[in-house]
Amino acid sequence: MNTPRTLLINARIFTNGGLQNMQMLFDENEILKIAPKIESDENTTVVDAGGMAVLPGLVDTHVHLREPGFEAKETIATGSRAAAAGGFTTIFAMPNLRPCPSSVQTMNPYLEKIKTDAIVRVIPFGTITDDEAGKTPTDYHALKELGIRWFSDDGVGVASGDVMQAAMKAAVKEDVLFSCHTEDMNYRAPGASVHEGPYAKAHGWIGITSACETAQLARDLEYAREIPVRYHADHLSAKESVQAIRDAKADGVDCSAEVTAHHLLLEDKDVENAMGKMNPPVREHADRMALIEGLEDGTIDFIANDHAPHTMEEKSRSMDKAPFGIVALETAFGLLYTEFVDRQKRWSLGQLLDWMAKKPAIRFGLERTGELKEGYRPDFFIADLDANIAIDPDSFESMGKNTPFAGWNSRVQVRQTWVNGTPVWTRKDTCEYGR
Ligand SMILES: [Zn+2]
């Protein structure tokens, strides 16, 4: 009876498919009640949400936190603050680190560091192959003992078909999920930086063909027809990849796919300099439309954003020398809401939240996550959905300021983010809740 509880009042809570004037009672473990009026007692702290929207904490299955190994770009502390500032309460951290978390010896200290430094729920991937070297499948069983059930070699594809098939067979045995960056380097020339096409040619930039992604994806999906691995395709960029996933799903393959906010918002002609250089690259109009339609018809399961911080020195290099990637945690939800919900009125808020919270949680096997309802985790964010702000990289919590979206308008301002029923982040220049 003495567990401290919080009662959130004066809130427009997203529950049962819409924003509703509701109150929400929760403790640190679960949402106890959502109703128009809830009585409080002496164990209950009442928090006024100021009439703002209260949305389920977002889930991103594709984030680069850069620590250990690349702390000049981002750390677990700064990256998890960026997540909270963008409304994300659960993020999966990619394992292309130094050292890679490929073994119990490297995973344990990494998990410890996450425990001390992260302000949102950070779940690390293990690698598909040892040290992402593409030679030997990782010992999934050993890492599963530590609670790791998700594996990726993100940053590179698994080049050898033999190694990939052996890895898939081992993954089936352990019932773990593969999240795959597919990229066949036979299709990528040195210095290639943007989508291969007339726009790249006009700028003298070396292009990356769609086949670079689709060829290896098609190979993996062929294997997955025989080996029933739980297969997830990372950051689809090409229309041919969307079709490959659609065909595999029609054949009953246990596959899913994600798309990033930038592939939904940008095309190759929008790339001005290395700030718009990412891997896979943003492609042509027909590709972007295929990604949007693939998301809408369920071929693509959800949105994940490939937050990839780099230093400004790195990103100010020439197109062929700058590293791939842009930051995304603090812009993804706001930009997608602004373009597709507010401006185009093409999506409902519910669709966007399904793709950014509910569906990734389900596919990645997270319990009680991704929705606001009784019994679920009290993970949510309070946001102004009628804001009118310009994206300002200098205001980011992320150490990475590398975004092509500087100056873009956003109708969303995240005010405060709660994890496990506790406020973990509050925007500095707004009033504070939860006092
Ligand atoms: Zn990747």
PDB file of N, CA and C in Angstrom, residues 239-302:
ATOM      1  N   LYS A 239      13.455   0.761 -53.749  1.00  0.00           N
ATOM      2  CA  LYS A 239      12.136   0.166 -54.058  1.00  0.00           C
ATOM      3  C   LYS A 239      12.245  -1.331 -54.297  1.00  0.00           C
ATOM      4  N   GLU A 240      13.367  -1.790 -54.844  1.00  0.00           N
ATOM      5  CA  GLU A 240      13.546  -3.233 -55.077  1.00  0.00           C
ATOM      6  C   GLU A 240      13.615  -3.999 -53.753  1.00  0.00           C
ATOM      7  N   SER A 241      14.151  -3.352 -52.721  1.00  0.00           N
ATOM      8  CA  SER A 241      14.215  -4.005 -51.401  1.00  0.00           C
ATOM      9  C   SER A 241      12.819  -4.145 -50.805  1.00  0.00           C
ATOM     10  N   VAL A 242      11.990  -3.116 -50.989  1.00  0.00           N
ATOM     11  CA  VAL A 242      10.616  -3.189 -50.490  1.00  0.00           C
ATOM     12  C   VAL A 242       9.907  -4.378 -51.139  1.00  0.00           C
ATOM     13  N   GLN A 243      10.104  -4.515 -52.461  1.00  0.00           N
ATOM     14  CA  GLN A 243       9.451  -5.618 -53.174  1.00  0.00           C
ATOM     15  C   GLN A 243       9.991  -6.978 -52.702  1.00  0.00           C
ATOM     16  N   ALA A 244      11.272  -7.045 -52.431  1.00  0.00           N
ATOM     17  CA  ALA A 244      11.868  -8.310 -51.954  1.00  0.00           C
ATOM     18  C   ALA A 244      11.253  -8.731 -50.619  1.00  0.00           C
ATOM     19  N   ILE A 245      11.053  -7.775 -49.721  1.00  0.00           N
ATOM     20  CA  ILE A 245      10.420  -8.074 -48.428  1.00  0.00           C
ATOM     21  C   ILE A 245       8.957  -8.482 -48.646  1.00  0.00           C
ATOM     22  N   ARG A 246       8.286  -7.743 -49.532  1.00  0.00           N
ATOM     23  CA  ARG A 246       6.867  -8.051 -49.804  1.00  0.00           C
ATOM     24  C   ARG A 246       6.720  -9.493 -50.309  1.00  0.00           C
ATOM     25  N   ASP A 247       7.591  -9.874 -51.240  1.00  0.00           N
ATOM     26  CA  ASP A 247       7.522 -11.234 -51.794  1.00  0.00           C
ATOM     27  C   ASP A 247       7.830 -12.282 -50.725  1.00  0.00           C
ATOM     28  N   ALA A 248       8.843 -12.011 -49.909  1.00  0.00           N
ATOM     29  CA  ALA A 248       9.223 -12.981 -48.867  1.00  0.00           C
ATOM     30  C   ALA A 248       8.097 -13.160 -47.858  1.00  0.00           C
ATOM     31  N   LYS A 249       7.467 -12.049 -47.483  1.00  0.00           N
ATOM     32  CA  LYS A 249       6.339 -12.145 -46.537  1.00  0.00           C
ATOM     33  C   LYS A 249       5.200 -12.960 -47.141  1.00  0.00           C
ATOM     34  N   ALA A 250       4.954 -12.728 -48.436  1.00  0.00           N
ATOM     35  CA  ALA A 250       3.878 -13.475 -49.102  1.00  0.00           C
ATOM     36  C   ALA A 250       4.172 -14.970 -49.090  1.00  0.00           C
ATOM     37  N   ASP A 251       5.455 -15.316 -49.081  1.00  0.00           N
ATOM     38  CA  ASP A 251       5.850 -16.729 -49.044  1.00  0.00           C
ATOM     39  C   ASP A 251       5.952 -17.277 -47.617  1.00  0.00           C
ATOM     40  N   GLY A 252       5.603 -16.447 -46.645  1.00  0.00           N
ATOM     41  CA  GLY A 252       5.583 -16.917 -45.268  1.00  0.00           C
ATOM     42  C   GLY A 252       6.904 -16.845 -44.528  1.00  0.00           C
ATOM     43  N   VAL A 253       7.885 -16.130 -45.089  1.00  0.00           N
ATOM     44  CA  VAL A 253       9.172 -15.982 -44.397  1.00  0.00           C
ATOM     45  C   VAL A 253       8.980 -15.090 -43.166  1.00  0.00           C
ATOM     46  N   ASP A 254       9.616 -15.461 -42.051  1.00  0.00           N
ATOM     47  CA  ASP A 254       9.500 -14.691 -40.812  1.00  0.00           C
ATOM     48  C   ASP A 254      10.437 -13.483 -40.885  1.00  0.00           C
ATOM     49  N   CYS A 255      10.054 -12.503 -41.699  1.00  0.00           N
ATOM     50  CA  CYS A 255      10.916 -11.329 -41.867  1.00  0.00           C
ATOM     51  C   CYS A 255      10.147 -10.050 -41.558  1.00  0.00           C
ATOM     52  N   SER A 256      10.912  -9.016 -41.220  1.00  0.00           N
ATOM     53  CA  SER A 256      10.342  -7.691 -40.978  1.00  0.00           C
ATOM     54  C   SER A 256      11.351  -6.683 -41.507  1.00  0.00           C
ATOM     55  N   ALA A 257      10.928  -5.411 -41.549  1.00  0.00           N
ATOM     56  CA  ALA A 257      11.822  -4.389 -42.079  1.00  0.00           C
ATOM     57  C   ALA A 257      11.535  -3.043 -41.435  1.00  0.00           C
ATOM     58  N   GLU A 258      12.559  -2.208 -41.442  1.00  0.00           N
ATOM     59  CA  GLU A 258      12.428  -0.851 -40.906  1.00  0.00           C
ATOM     60  C   GLU A 258      12.789   0.161 -41.992  1.00  0.00           C
ATOM     61  N   VAL A 259      12.337   1.396 -41.792  1.00  0.00           N
ATOM     62  CA  VAL A 259      12.722   2.510 -42.660  1.00  0.00           C
ATOM     63  C   VAL A 259      13.012   3.700 -41.747  1.00  0.00           C
ATOM     64  N   THR A 260      13.954   4.539 -42.157  1.00  0.00           N
ATOM     65  CA  THR A 260      14.306   5.690 -41.324  1.00  0.00           C
ATOM     66  C   THR A 260      13.461   6.904 -41.702  1.00  0.00           C
ATOM     67  N   ALA A 261      13.409   7.860 -40.777  1.00  0.00           N
ATOM     68  CA  ALA A 261      12.724   9.129 -41.070  1.00  0.00           C
ATOM     69  C   ALA A 261      13.360   9.807 -42.275  1.00  0.00           C
ATOM     70  N   HIS A 262      14.691   9.752 -42.388  1.00  0.00           N
ATOM     71  CA  HIS A 262      15.301  10.503 -43.496  1.00  0.00           C
ATOM     72  C   HIS A 262      15.017   9.868 -44.844  1.00  0.00           C
ATOM     73  N   HIS A 263      14.873   8.524 -44.888  1.00  0.00           N
ATOM     74  CA  HIS A 263      14.498   7.919 -46.169  1.00  0.00           C
ATOM     75  C   HIS A 263      13.034   8.190 -46.530  1.00  0.00           C
ATOM     76  N   LEU A 264      12.227   8.527 -45.535  1.00  0.00           N
ATOM     77  CA  LEU A 264      10.826   8.889 -45.805  1.00  0.00           C
ATOM     78  C   LEU A 264      10.684  10.357 -46.192  1.00  0.00           C
ATOM     79  N   LEU A 265      11.689  11.164 -45.841  1.00  0.00           N
ATOM     80  CA  LEU A 265      11.573  12.619 -46.020  1.00  0.00           C
ATOM     81  C   LEU A 265      12.452  13.188 -47.131  1.00  0.00           C
ATOM     82  N   LEU A 266      13.546  12.507 -47.446  1.00  0.00           N
ATOM     83  CA  LEU A 266      14.534  13.088 -48.362  1.00  0.00           C
ATOM     84  C   LEU A 266      14.733  12.228 -49.606  1.00  0.00           C
ATOM     85  N   GLU A 267      15.167  12.896 -50.685  1.00  0.00           N
ATOM     86  CA  GLU A 267      15.561  12.200 -51.921  1.00  0.00           C
ATOM     87  C   GLU A 267      16.976  12.638 -52.287  1.00  0.00           C
ATOM     88  N   ASP A 268      17.554  11.924 -53.252  1.00  0.00           N
ATOM     89  CA  ASP A 268      18.961  12.226 -53.583  1.00  0.00           C
ATOM     90  C   ASP A 268      19.166  13.692 -53.968  1.00  0.00           C
ATOM     91  N   LYS A 269      18.181  14.286 -54.607  1.00  0.00           N
ATOM     92  CA  LYS A 269      18.334  15.682 -55.037  1.00  0.00           C
ATOM     93  C   LYS A 269      18.338  16.656 -53.853  1.00  0.00           C
ATOM     94  N   ASP A 270      17.959  16.194 -52.665  1.00  0.00           N
ATOM     95  CA  ASP A 270      17.993  17.050 -51.473  1.00  0.00           C
ATOM     96  C   ASP A 270      19.377  17.091 -50.833  1.00  0.00           C
ATOM     97  N   VAL A 271      20.285  16.238 -51.282  1.00  0.00           N
ATOM     98  CA  VAL A 271      21.615  16.169 -50.663  1.00  0.00           C
ATOM     99  C   VAL A 271      22.478  17.321 -51.184  1.00  0.00           C
ATOM    100  N   GLU A 272      22.931  18.166 -50.261  1.00  0.00           N
ATOM    101  CA  GLU A 272      23.725  19.330 -50.665  1.00  0.00           C
ATOM    102  C   GLU A 272      25.206  19.121 -50.418  1.00  0.00           C
ATOM    103  N   ASN A 273      25.525  18.402 -49.371  1.00  0.00           N
ATOM    104  CA  ASN A 273      26.932  18.198 -49.004  1.00  0.00           C
ATOM    105  C   ASN A 273      27.009  16.980 -48.086  1.00  0.00           C
ATOM    106  N   ALA A 274      28.146  16.788 -47.449  1.00  0.00           N
ATOM    107  CA  ALA A 274      28.351  15.572 -46.650  1.00  0.00           C
ATOM    108  C   ALA A 274      27.394  15.471 -45.462  1.00  0.00           C
ATOM    109  N   MET A 275      26.714  16.551 -45.113  1.00  0.00           N
ATOM    110  CA  MET A 275      25.711  16.491 -44.046  1.00  0.00           C
ATOM    111  C   MET A 275      24.541  15.589 -44.454  1.00  0.00           C
ATOM    112  N   GLY A 276      24.391  15.392 -45.760  1.00  0.00           N
ATOM    113  CA  GLY A 276      23.336  14.499 -46.248  1.00  0.00           C
ATOM    114  C   GLY A 276      23.867  13.155 -46.713  1.00  0.00           C
ATOM    115  N   LYS A 277      25.102  12.843 -46.299  1.00  0.00           N
ATOM    116  CA  LYS A 277      25.703  11.563 -46.683  1.00  0.00           C
ATOM    117  C   LYS A 277      25.378  10.506 -45.628  1.00  0.00           C
ATOM    118  N   MET A 278      24.661   9.494 -46.042  1.00  0.00           N
ATOM    119  CA  MET A 278      24.346   8.402 -45.122  1.00  0.00           C
ATOM    120  C   MET A 278      24.327   7.095 -45.893  1.00  0.00           C
ATOM    121  N   ASN A 279      24.387   5.985 -45.145  1.00  0.00           N
ATOM    122  CA  ASN A 279      24.449   4.667 -45.744  1.00  0.00           C
ATOM    123  C   ASN A 279      23.368   3.770 -45.163  1.00  0.00           C
ATOM    124  N   PRO A 280      22.438   3.272 -45.958  1.00  0.00           N
ATOM    125  CA  PRO A 280      22.317   3.505 -47.393  1.00  0.00           C
ATOM    126  C   PRO A 280      21.905   4.949 -47.698  1.00  0.00           C
ATOM    127  N   PRO A 281      22.196   5.395 -48.920  1.00  0.00           N
ATOM    128  CA  PRO A 281      21.880   6.784 -49.250  1.00  0.00           C
ATOM    129  C   PRO A 281      20.384   6.985 -49.468  1.00  0.00           C
ATOM    130  N   VAL A 282      19.937   8.244 -49.353  1.00  0.00           N
ATOM    131  CA  VAL A 282      18.568   8.544 -49.790  1.00  0.00           C
ATOM    132  C   VAL A 282      18.570   8.463 -51.312  1.00  0.00           C
ATOM    133  N   ARG A 283      17.501   7.891 -51.873  1.00  0.00           N
ATOM    134  CA  ARG A 283      17.504   7.581 -53.305  1.00  0.00           C
ATOM    135  C   ARG A 283      16.504   8.452 -54.062  1.00  0.00           C
ATOM    136  N   GLU A 284      15.912   7.901 -55.125  1.00  0.00           N
ATOM    137  CA  GLU A 284      15.091   8.750 -56.001  1.00  0.00           C
ATOM    138  C   GLU A 284      13.637   8.816 -55.520  1.00  0.00           C
ATOM    139  N   HIS A 285      12.873   9.667 -56.199  1.00  0.00           N
ATOM    140  CA  HIS A 285      11.481   9.867 -55.801  1.00  0.00           C
ATOM    141  C   HIS A 285      10.714   8.539 -55.755  1.00  0.00           C
ATOM    142  N   ALA A 286      10.898   7.707 -56.783  1.00  0.00           N
ATOM    143  CA  ALA A 286      10.158   6.434 -56.840  1.00  0.00           C
ATOM    144  C   ALA A 286      10.518   5.531 -55.656  1.00  0.00           C
ATOM    145  N   ASP A 287      11.762   5.610 -55.214  1.00  0.00           N
ATOM    146  CA  ASP A 287      12.164   4.824 -54.042  1.00  0.00           C
ATOM    147  C   ASP A 287      11.460   5.336 -52.788  1.00  0.00           C
ATOM    148  N   ARG A 288      11.482   6.660 -52.614  1.00  0.00           N
ATOM    149  CA  ARG A 288      10.859   7.232 -51.415  1.00  0.00           C
ATOM    150  C   ARG A 288       9.366   6.888 -51.391  1.00  0.00           C
ATOM    151  N   MET A 289       8.710   6.993 -52.537  1.00  0.00           N
ATOM    152  CA  MET A 289       7.280   6.662 -52.567  1.00  0.00           C
ATOM    153  C   MET A 289       7.054   5.182 -52.242  1.00  0.00           C
ATOM    154  N   ALA A 290       7.942   4.318 -52.740  1.00  0.00           N
ATOM    155  CA  ALA A 290       7.801   2.882 -52.454  1.00  0.00           C
ATOM    156  C   ALA A 290       7.989   2.598 -50.962  1.00  0.00           C
ATOM    157  N   LEU A 291       8.869   3.356 -50.312  1.00  0.00           N
ATOM    158  CA  LEU A 291       9.073   3.184 -48.873  1.00  0.00           C
ATOM    159  C   LEU A 291       7.827   3.625 -48.104  1.00  0.00           C
ATOM    160  N   ILE A 292       7.265   4.765 -48.497  1.00  0.00           N
ATOM    161  CA  ILE A 292       6.061   5.261 -47.816  1.00  0.00           C
ATOM    162  C   ILE A 292       4.920   4.263 -48.006  1.00  0.00           C
ATOM    163  N   GLU A 293       4.739   3.807 -49.239  1.00  0.00           N
ATOM    164  CA  GLU A 293       3.649   2.855 -49.506  1.00  0.00           C
ATOM    165  C   GLU A 293       3.907   1.513 -48.825  1.00  0.00           C
ATOM    166  N   GLY A 294       5.161   1.095 -48.796  1.00  0.00           N
ATOM    167  CA  GLY A 294       5.502  -0.154 -48.119  1.00  0.00           C
ATOM    168  C   GLY A 294       5.207  -0.093 -46.632  1.00  0.00           C
ATOM    169  N   LEU A 295       5.465   1.072 -46.037  1.00  0.00           N
ATOM    170  CA  LEU A 295       5.146   1.256 -44.615  1.00  0.00           C
ATOM    171  C   LEU A 295       3.629   1.206 -44.424  1.00  0.00           C
ATOM    172  N   GLU A 296       2.924   1.893 -45.306  1.00  0.00           N
ATOM    173  CA  GLU A 296       1.466   1.982 -45.157  1.00  0.00           C
ATOM    174  C   GLU A 296       0.770   0.637 -45.391  1.00  0.00           C
ATOM    175  N   ASP A 297       1.316  -0.193 -46.283  1.00  0.00           N
ATOM    176  CA  ASP A 297       0.625  -1.473 -46.527  1.00  0.00           C
ATOM    177  C   ASP A 297       1.171  -2.615 -45.656  1.00  0.00           C
ATOM    178  N   GLY A 298       2.097  -2.286 -44.746  1.00  0.00           N
ATOM    179  CA  GLY A 298       2.563  -3.290 -43.788  1.00  0.00           C
ATOM    180  C   GLY A 298       3.753  -4.107 -44.262  1.00  0.00           C
ATOM    181  N   THR A 299       4.227  -3.851 -45.488  1.00  0.00           N
ATOM    182  CA  THR A 299       5.436  -4.545 -45.941  1.00  0.00           C
ATOM    183  C   THR A 299       6.603  -4.150 -45.041  1.00  0.00           C
ATOM    184  N   ILE A 300       6.740  -2.846 -44.824  1.00  0.00           N
ATOM    185  CA  ILE A 300       7.716  -2.347 -43.850  1.00  0.00           C
ATOM    186  C   ILE A 300       6.989  -2.235 -42.520  1.00  0.00           C
ATOM    187  N   ASP A 301       7.591  -2.813 -41.474  1.00  0.00           N
ATOM    188  CA  ASP A 301       6.869  -2.954 -40.216  1.00  0.00           C
ATOM    189  C   ASP A 301       6.879  -1.707 -39.353  1.00  0.00           C
ATOM    190  N   PHE A 302       8.016  -1.010 -39.342  1.00  0.00           N
ATOM    191  CA  PHE A 302       8.093   0.145 -38.437  1.00  0.00           C
ATOM    192  C   PHE A 302       9.228   1.079 -38.833  1.00  0.00           C
TER     193      PHE A 302
END
